[in-house]
Amino acid sequence: MKSLCNIELTSQYIISSSKSSAPLLLPKPVKNPSYVPSKTWKIHAKAKGFNRPNLDKQNSMTNVEKRKKQEEADDKIPDVVMGRMITRILFNVGVPLVTGLGLLQMFSVIRDNNLMQIPRWLPFLTTFITLGASTLGIAYGTLSTSWDADNKGSLLGLEEAKKNWVEMWAQDDSENS
């Protein structure tokens, strides 16, 4: 913030005008008339998050211990499970999306060739349903995957989705309390 203040040549303040709805930006009178801004600008800001403050040994040890406990609490998803999860997500998003685009193309061909009279709401409804299903496919693809690296799970993943749904909410409840 100091660097931004040093860049300003004159301070400004905002007032509202009764004639127009937009506020006016007017220069603020300088309190010290002998103040002359320097010709060279120097940024005085320090990046937050990169400079570690000097902590005493006791505080730094507790921070290290806290970090280790947090890393232990954050379980890494095995690569096998992550691969299965990505495959299920792509399938559960891709199939409804391709179906919706195919139906739109089919409705367009039917209308252009005057094969049948299709109501205008039908393409909107099918697009809404298929794009909504593809959006839900992200969540279902994640939940329907077996989170156990040794267990591959079923084809549809209904049992895994039920089990993972309960486990996910149980973890959320334990974190909030």
PDB file of C-alpha atoms in Angstrom:
ATOM      1  CA  MET A   1       0.000   0.000   0.000  1.00  0.00           C
ATOM      2  CA  LYS A   2       2.916   2.306   0.708  1.00  0.00           C
ATOM      3  CA  SER A   3       4.127   1.927  -2.861  1.00  0.00           C
ATOM      4  CA  LEU A   4       0.756   3.046  -4.172  1.00  0.00           C
ATOM      5  CA  CYS A   5       0.784   6.077  -1.909  1.00  0.00           C
ATOM      6  CA  ASN A   6       4.272   7.031  -3.064  1.00  0.00           C
ATOM      7  CA  ILE A   7       3.251   6.880  -6.700  1.00  0.00           C
ATOM      8  CA  GLU A   8       0.452   9.414  -6.276  1.00  0.00           C
ATOM      9  CA  LEU A   9       1.452  12.947  -7.114  1.00  0.00           C
ATOM     10  CA  THR A  10      -1.561  14.589  -5.530  1.00  0.00           C
ATOM     11  CA  SER A  11      -4.077  13.178  -3.117  1.00  0.00           C
ATOM     12  CA  GLN A  12      -7.699  13.128  -4.213  1.00  0.00           C
ATOM     13  CA  TYR A  13     -11.084  12.851  -2.567  1.00  0.00           C
ATOM     14  CA  ILE A  14     -14.563  12.102  -3.861  1.00  0.00           C
ATOM     15  CA  ILE A  15     -17.600  14.318  -3.396  1.00  0.00           C
ATOM     16  CA  SER A  16     -21.110  13.865  -4.692  1.00  0.00           C
ATOM     17  CA  SER A  17     -22.645  16.520  -6.849  1.00  0.00           C
ATOM     18  CA  SER A  18     -26.309  17.429  -6.628  1.00  0.00           C
ATOM     19  CA  LYS A  19     -26.485  18.176 -10.379  1.00  0.00           C
ATOM     20  CA  SER A  20     -25.208  14.807 -11.638  1.00  0.00           C
ATOM     21  CA  SER A  21     -25.564  11.302 -10.327  1.00  0.00           C
ATOM     22  CA  ALA A  22     -21.848  10.504 -10.752  1.00  0.00           C
ATOM     23  CA  PRO A  23     -19.432  11.499  -7.980  1.00  0.00           C
ATOM     24  CA  LEU A  24     -16.715  14.037  -8.738  1.00  0.00           C
ATOM     25  CA  LEU A  25     -13.033  13.382  -8.129  1.00  0.00           C
ATOM     26  CA  LEU A  26     -11.334  16.517  -6.866  1.00  0.00           C
ATOM     27  CA  PRO A  27      -7.716  17.108  -5.846  1.00  0.00           C
ATOM     28  CA  LYS A  28      -7.171  17.203  -2.110  1.00  0.00           C
ATOM     29  CA  PRO A  29      -5.258  20.215  -0.868  1.00  0.00           C
ATOM     30  CA  VAL A  30      -1.712  19.338   0.165  1.00  0.00           C
ATOM     31  CA  LYS A  31      -1.076  19.994   3.860  1.00  0.00           C
ATOM     32  CA  ASN A  32       2.658  20.538   3.445  1.00  0.00           C
ATOM     33  CA  PRO A  33       3.275  23.034   0.580  1.00  0.00           C
ATOM     34  CA  SER A  34       7.019  22.327   0.624  1.00  0.00           C
ATOM     35  CA  TYR A  35       6.383  18.682  -0.292  1.00  0.00           C
ATOM     36  CA  VAL A  36       7.763  17.880  -3.728  1.00  0.00           C
ATOM     37  CA  PRO A  37       7.432  14.333  -4.990  1.00  0.00           C
ATOM     38  CA  SER A  38      10.728  12.717  -5.894  1.00  0.00           C
ATOM     39  CA  LYS A  39      11.542  12.191  -9.553  1.00  0.00           C
ATOM     40  CA  THR A  40      12.508   8.537  -9.021  1.00  0.00           C
ATOM     41  CA  TRP A  41       9.915   6.151  -7.753  1.00  0.00           C
ATOM     42  CA  LYS A  42      10.817   3.322  -5.440  1.00  0.00           C
ATOM     43  CA  ILE A  43       8.474   0.503  -4.577  1.00  0.00           C
ATOM     44  CA  HIS A  44       8.421  -0.116  -0.839  1.00  0.00           C
ATOM     45  CA  ALA A  45       6.084  -3.099  -0.809  1.00  0.00           C
ATOM     46  CA  LYS A  46       7.192  -6.519   0.360  1.00  0.00           C
ATOM     47  CA  ALA A  47       5.528  -9.648  -0.940  1.00  0.00           C
ATOM     48  CA  LYS A  48       3.380 -11.131   1.768  1.00  0.00           C
ATOM     49  CA  GLY A  49       3.657 -14.845   2.225  1.00  0.00           C
ATOM     50  CA  PHE A  50       7.234 -15.124   1.003  1.00  0.00           C
ATOM     51  CA  ASN A  51       9.040 -13.443   3.894  1.00  0.00           C
ATOM     52  CA  ARG A  52       8.880 -15.542   7.044  1.00  0.00           C
ATOM     53  CA  PRO A  53       8.844 -13.509  10.213  1.00  0.00           C
ATOM     54  CA  ASN A  54      11.553 -14.204  12.757  1.00  0.00           C
ATOM     55  CA  LEU A  55       9.941 -16.526  15.257  1.00  0.00           C
ATOM     56  CA  ASP A  56      11.481 -17.854  18.392  1.00  0.00           C
ATOM     57  CA  LYS A  57      12.301 -21.570  18.591  1.00  0.00           C
ATOM     58  CA  GLN A  58       9.207 -22.527  20.535  1.00  0.00           C
ATOM     59  CA  ASN A  59       6.771 -20.920  18.071  1.00  0.00           C
ATOM     60  CA  SER A  60       8.582 -22.314  15.035  1.00  0.00           C
ATOM     61  CA  MET A  61       8.515 -25.827  16.494  1.00  0.00           C
ATOM     62  CA  THR A  62       4.801 -25.614  17.100  1.00  0.00           C
ATOM     63  CA  ASN A  63       4.275 -24.389  13.532  1.00  0.00           C
ATOM     64  CA  VAL A  64       6.337 -27.281  12.157  1.00  0.00           C
ATOM     65  CA  GLU A  65       4.352 -29.738  14.259  1.00  0.00           C
ATOM     66  CA  LYS A  66       1.090 -28.175  13.114  1.00  0.00           C
ATOM     67  CA  ARG A  67       2.183 -28.433   9.482  1.00  0.00           C
ATOM     68  CA  LYS A  68       3.124 -32.122   9.899  1.00  0.00           C
ATOM     69  CA  LYS A  69      -0.212 -32.902  11.528  1.00  0.00           C
ATOM     70  CA  GLN A  70      -2.048 -31.133   8.721  1.00  0.00           C
ATOM     71  CA  GLU A  71      -0.075 -33.061   6.085  1.00  0.00           C
ATOM     72  CA  GLU A  72      -0.893 -36.318   7.833  1.00  0.00           C
ATOM     73  CA  ALA A  73      -4.574 -35.356   7.955  1.00  0.00           C
ATOM     74  CA  ASP A  74      -4.648 -34.551   4.227  1.00  0.00           C
ATOM     75  CA  ASP A  75      -4.598 -37.981   2.628  1.00  0.00           C
ATOM     76  CA  LYS A  76      -3.118 -38.219  -0.831  1.00  0.00           C
ATOM     77  CA  ILE A  77      -5.397 -39.889  -3.358  1.00  0.00           C
ATOM     78  CA  PRO A  78      -3.623 -42.914  -4.895  1.00  0.00           C
ATOM     79  CA  ASP A  79      -2.876 -42.651  -8.617  1.00  0.00           C
ATOM     80  CA  VAL A  80      -4.990 -45.742  -9.375  1.00  0.00           C
ATOM     81  CA  VAL A  81      -8.041 -44.178  -7.714  1.00  0.00           C
ATOM     82  CA  MET A  82      -7.385 -40.832  -9.404  1.00  0.00           C
ATOM     83  CA  GLY A  83      -7.253 -42.543 -12.820  1.00  0.00           C
ATOM     84  CA  ARG A  84     -10.548 -44.329 -12.167  1.00  0.00           C
ATOM     85  CA  MET A  85     -12.086 -41.080 -10.938  1.00  0.00           C
ATOM     86  CA  ILE A  86     -11.048 -39.188 -14.078  1.00  0.00           C
ATOM     87  CA  THR A  87     -12.359 -41.972 -16.308  1.00  0.00           C
ATOM     88  CA  ARG A  88     -15.740 -41.967 -14.561  1.00  0.00           C
ATOM     89  CA  ILE A  89     -15.975 -38.167 -14.644  1.00  0.00           C
ATOM     90  CA  LEU A  90     -15.180 -38.050 -18.367  1.00  0.00           C
ATOM     91  CA  PHE A  91     -17.778 -40.739 -19.056  1.00  0.00           C
ATOM     92  CA  ASN A  92     -20.477 -39.165 -16.859  1.00  0.00           C
ATOM     93  CA  VAL A  93     -19.901 -35.725 -18.359  1.00  0.00           C
ATOM     94  CA  GLY A  94     -19.222 -36.772 -21.946  1.00  0.00           C
ATOM     95  CA  VAL A  95     -22.185 -39.049 -22.595  1.00  0.00           C
ATOM     96  CA  PRO A  96     -24.915 -36.527 -21.654  1.00  0.00           C
ATOM     97  CA  LEU A  97     -23.035 -33.707 -23.383  1.00  0.00           C
ATOM     98  CA  VAL A  98     -22.654 -35.634 -26.663  1.00  0.00           C
ATOM     99  CA  THR A  99     -26.273 -36.806 -26.391  1.00  0.00           C
ATOM    100  CA  GLY A 100     -27.493 -33.221 -25.989  1.00  0.00           C
ATOM    101  CA  LEU A 101     -25.445 -31.966 -28.920  1.00  0.00           C
ATOM    102  CA  GLY A 102     -26.625 -34.918 -31.043  1.00  0.00           C
ATOM    103  CA  LEU A 103     -30.261 -34.201 -30.222  1.00  0.00           C
ATOM    104  CA  LEU A 104     -29.835 -30.542 -31.143  1.00  0.00           C
ATOM    105  CA  GLN A 105     -28.313 -31.563 -34.476  1.00  0.00           C
ATOM    106  CA  MET A 106     -31.138 -34.057 -35.054  1.00  0.00           C
ATOM    107  CA  PHE A 107     -33.774 -31.392 -34.304  1.00  0.00           C
ATOM    108  CA  SER A 108     -32.027 -29.041 -36.733  1.00  0.00           C
ATOM    109  CA  VAL A 109     -32.019 -31.636 -39.536  1.00  0.00           C
ATOM    110  CA  ILE A 110     -35.678 -32.484 -38.946  1.00  0.00           C
ATOM    111  CA  ARG A 111     -36.649 -28.794 -39.032  1.00  0.00           C
ATOM    112  CA  ASP A 112     -34.533 -27.980 -42.112  1.00  0.00           C
ATOM    113  CA  ASN A 113     -35.943 -30.902 -44.115  1.00  0.00           C
ATOM    114  CA  ASN A 114     -39.533 -30.263 -42.950  1.00  0.00           C
ATOM    115  CA  LEU A 115     -39.886 -33.882 -41.816  1.00  0.00           C
ATOM    116  CA  MET A 116     -41.850 -33.064 -38.693  1.00  0.00           C
ATOM    117  CA  GLN A 117     -43.074 -30.021 -36.771  1.00  0.00           C
ATOM    118  CA  ILE A 118     -41.028 -29.799 -33.551  1.00  0.00           C
ATOM    119  CA  PRO A 119     -42.204 -27.397 -30.842  1.00  0.00           C
ATOM    120  CA  ARG A 120     -39.674 -24.729 -29.869  1.00  0.00           C
ATOM    121  CA  TRP A 121     -39.596 -25.773 -26.226  1.00  0.00           C
ATOM    122  CA  LEU A 122     -38.367 -29.300 -27.012  1.00  0.00           C
ATOM    123  CA  PRO A 123     -34.750 -28.339 -27.944  1.00  0.00           C
ATOM    124  CA  PHE A 124     -34.592 -26.044 -24.901  1.00  0.00           C
ATOM    125  CA  LEU A 125     -35.828 -28.806 -22.607  1.00  0.00           C
ATOM    126  CA  THR A 126     -33.450 -31.436 -23.983  1.00  0.00           C
ATOM    127  CA  THR A 127     -30.511 -29.027 -23.760  1.00  0.00           C
ATOM    128  CA  PHE A 128     -31.421 -28.150 -20.169  1.00  0.00           C
ATOM    129  CA  ILE A 129     -31.698 -31.806 -19.156  1.00  0.00           C
ATOM    130  CA  THR A 130     -28.575 -33.069 -20.930  1.00  0.00           C
ATOM    131  CA  LEU A 131     -26.304 -30.191 -19.907  1.00  0.00           C
ATOM    132  CA  GLY A 132     -27.621 -30.439 -16.356  1.00  0.00           C
ATOM    133  CA  ALA A 133     -26.906 -34.163 -16.338  1.00  0.00           C
ATOM    134  CA  SER A 134     -23.384 -33.566 -17.608  1.00  0.00           C
ATOM    135  CA  THR A 135     -22.831 -31.034 -14.826  1.00  0.00           C
ATOM    136  CA  LEU A 136     -24.016 -33.538 -12.224  1.00  0.00           C
ATOM    137  CA  GLY A 137     -21.717 -36.086 -13.871  1.00  0.00           C
ATOM    138  CA  ILE A 138     -18.697 -34.415 -12.260  1.00  0.00           C
ATOM    139  CA  ALA A 139     -20.008 -35.047  -8.765  1.00  0.00           C
ATOM    140  CA  TYR A 140     -21.357 -38.506  -9.549  1.00  0.00           C
ATOM    141  CA  GLY A 141     -18.117 -39.543 -11.243  1.00  0.00           C
ATOM    142  CA  THR A 142     -16.198 -38.623  -8.116  1.00  0.00           C
ATOM    143  CA  LEU A 143     -18.624 -40.229  -5.668  1.00  0.00           C
ATOM    144  CA  SER A 144     -19.224 -43.427  -7.656  1.00  0.00           C
ATOM    145  CA  THR A 145     -15.521 -44.288  -7.749  1.00  0.00           C
ATOM    146  CA  SER A 146     -14.261 -46.738  -5.172  1.00  0.00           C
ATOM    147  CA  TRP A 147     -11.859 -44.784  -2.965  1.00  0.00           C
ATOM    148  CA  ASP A 148     -10.087 -48.011  -2.040  1.00  0.00           C
ATOM    149  CA  ALA A 149      -7.067 -48.613  -4.289  1.00  0.00           C
ATOM    150  CA  ASP A 150      -7.508 -52.411  -4.160  1.00  0.00           C
ATOM    151  CA  ASN A 151     -11.262 -52.453  -4.870  1.00  0.00           C
ATOM    152  CA  LYS A 152     -12.208 -51.623  -8.455  1.00  0.00           C
ATOM    153  CA  GLY A 153     -15.929 -51.140  -7.725  1.00  0.00           C
ATOM    154  CA  SER A 154     -19.017 -51.861  -9.793  1.00  0.00           C
ATOM    155  CA  LEU A 155     -19.840 -50.654 -13.289  1.00  0.00           C
ATOM    156  CA  LEU A 156     -22.439 -48.033 -12.286  1.00  0.00           C
ATOM    157  CA  GLY A 157     -20.966 -47.395  -8.853  1.00  0.00           C
ATOM    158  CA  LEU A 158     -24.259 -47.049  -6.981  1.00  0.00           C
ATOM    159  CA  GLU A 159     -22.948 -48.883  -3.897  1.00  0.00           C
ATOM    160  CA  GLU A 160     -19.759 -46.784  -3.855  1.00  0.00           C
ATOM    161  CA  ALA A 161     -21.743 -43.566  -4.296  1.00  0.00           C
ATOM    162  CA  LYS A 162     -23.933 -44.403  -1.282  1.00  0.00           C
ATOM    163  CA  LYS A 163     -20.914 -45.284   0.864  1.00  0.00           C
ATOM    164  CA  ASN A 164     -18.811 -42.290  -0.257  1.00  0.00           C
ATOM    165  CA  TRP A 165     -21.710 -39.853   0.214  1.00  0.00           C
ATOM    166  CA  VAL A 166     -22.085 -40.852   3.875  1.00  0.00           C
ATOM    167  CA  GLU A 167     -18.297 -40.798   4.398  1.00  0.00           C
ATOM    168  CA  MET A 168     -17.959 -37.358   2.793  1.00  0.00           C
ATOM    169  CA  TRP A 169     -20.630 -35.813   5.044  1.00  0.00           C
ATOM    170  CA  ALA A 170     -19.206 -37.550   8.114  1.00  0.00           C
ATOM    171  CA  GLN A 171     -15.788 -35.980   7.403  1.00  0.00           C
ATOM    172  CA  ASP A 172     -17.413 -32.593   6.872  1.00  0.00           C
ATOM    173  CA  ASP A 173     -19.315 -32.836  10.166  1.00  0.00           C
ATOM    174  CA  SER A 174     -16.171 -33.851  12.078  1.00  0.00           C
ATOM    175  CA  GLU A 175     -14.210 -30.897  10.600  1.00  0.00           C
ATOM    176  CA  ASN A 176     -16.908 -28.367  11.498  1.00  0.00           C
ATOM    177  CA  SER A 177     -17.261 -29.494  15.113  1.00  0.00           C
TER     178      SER A 177
END
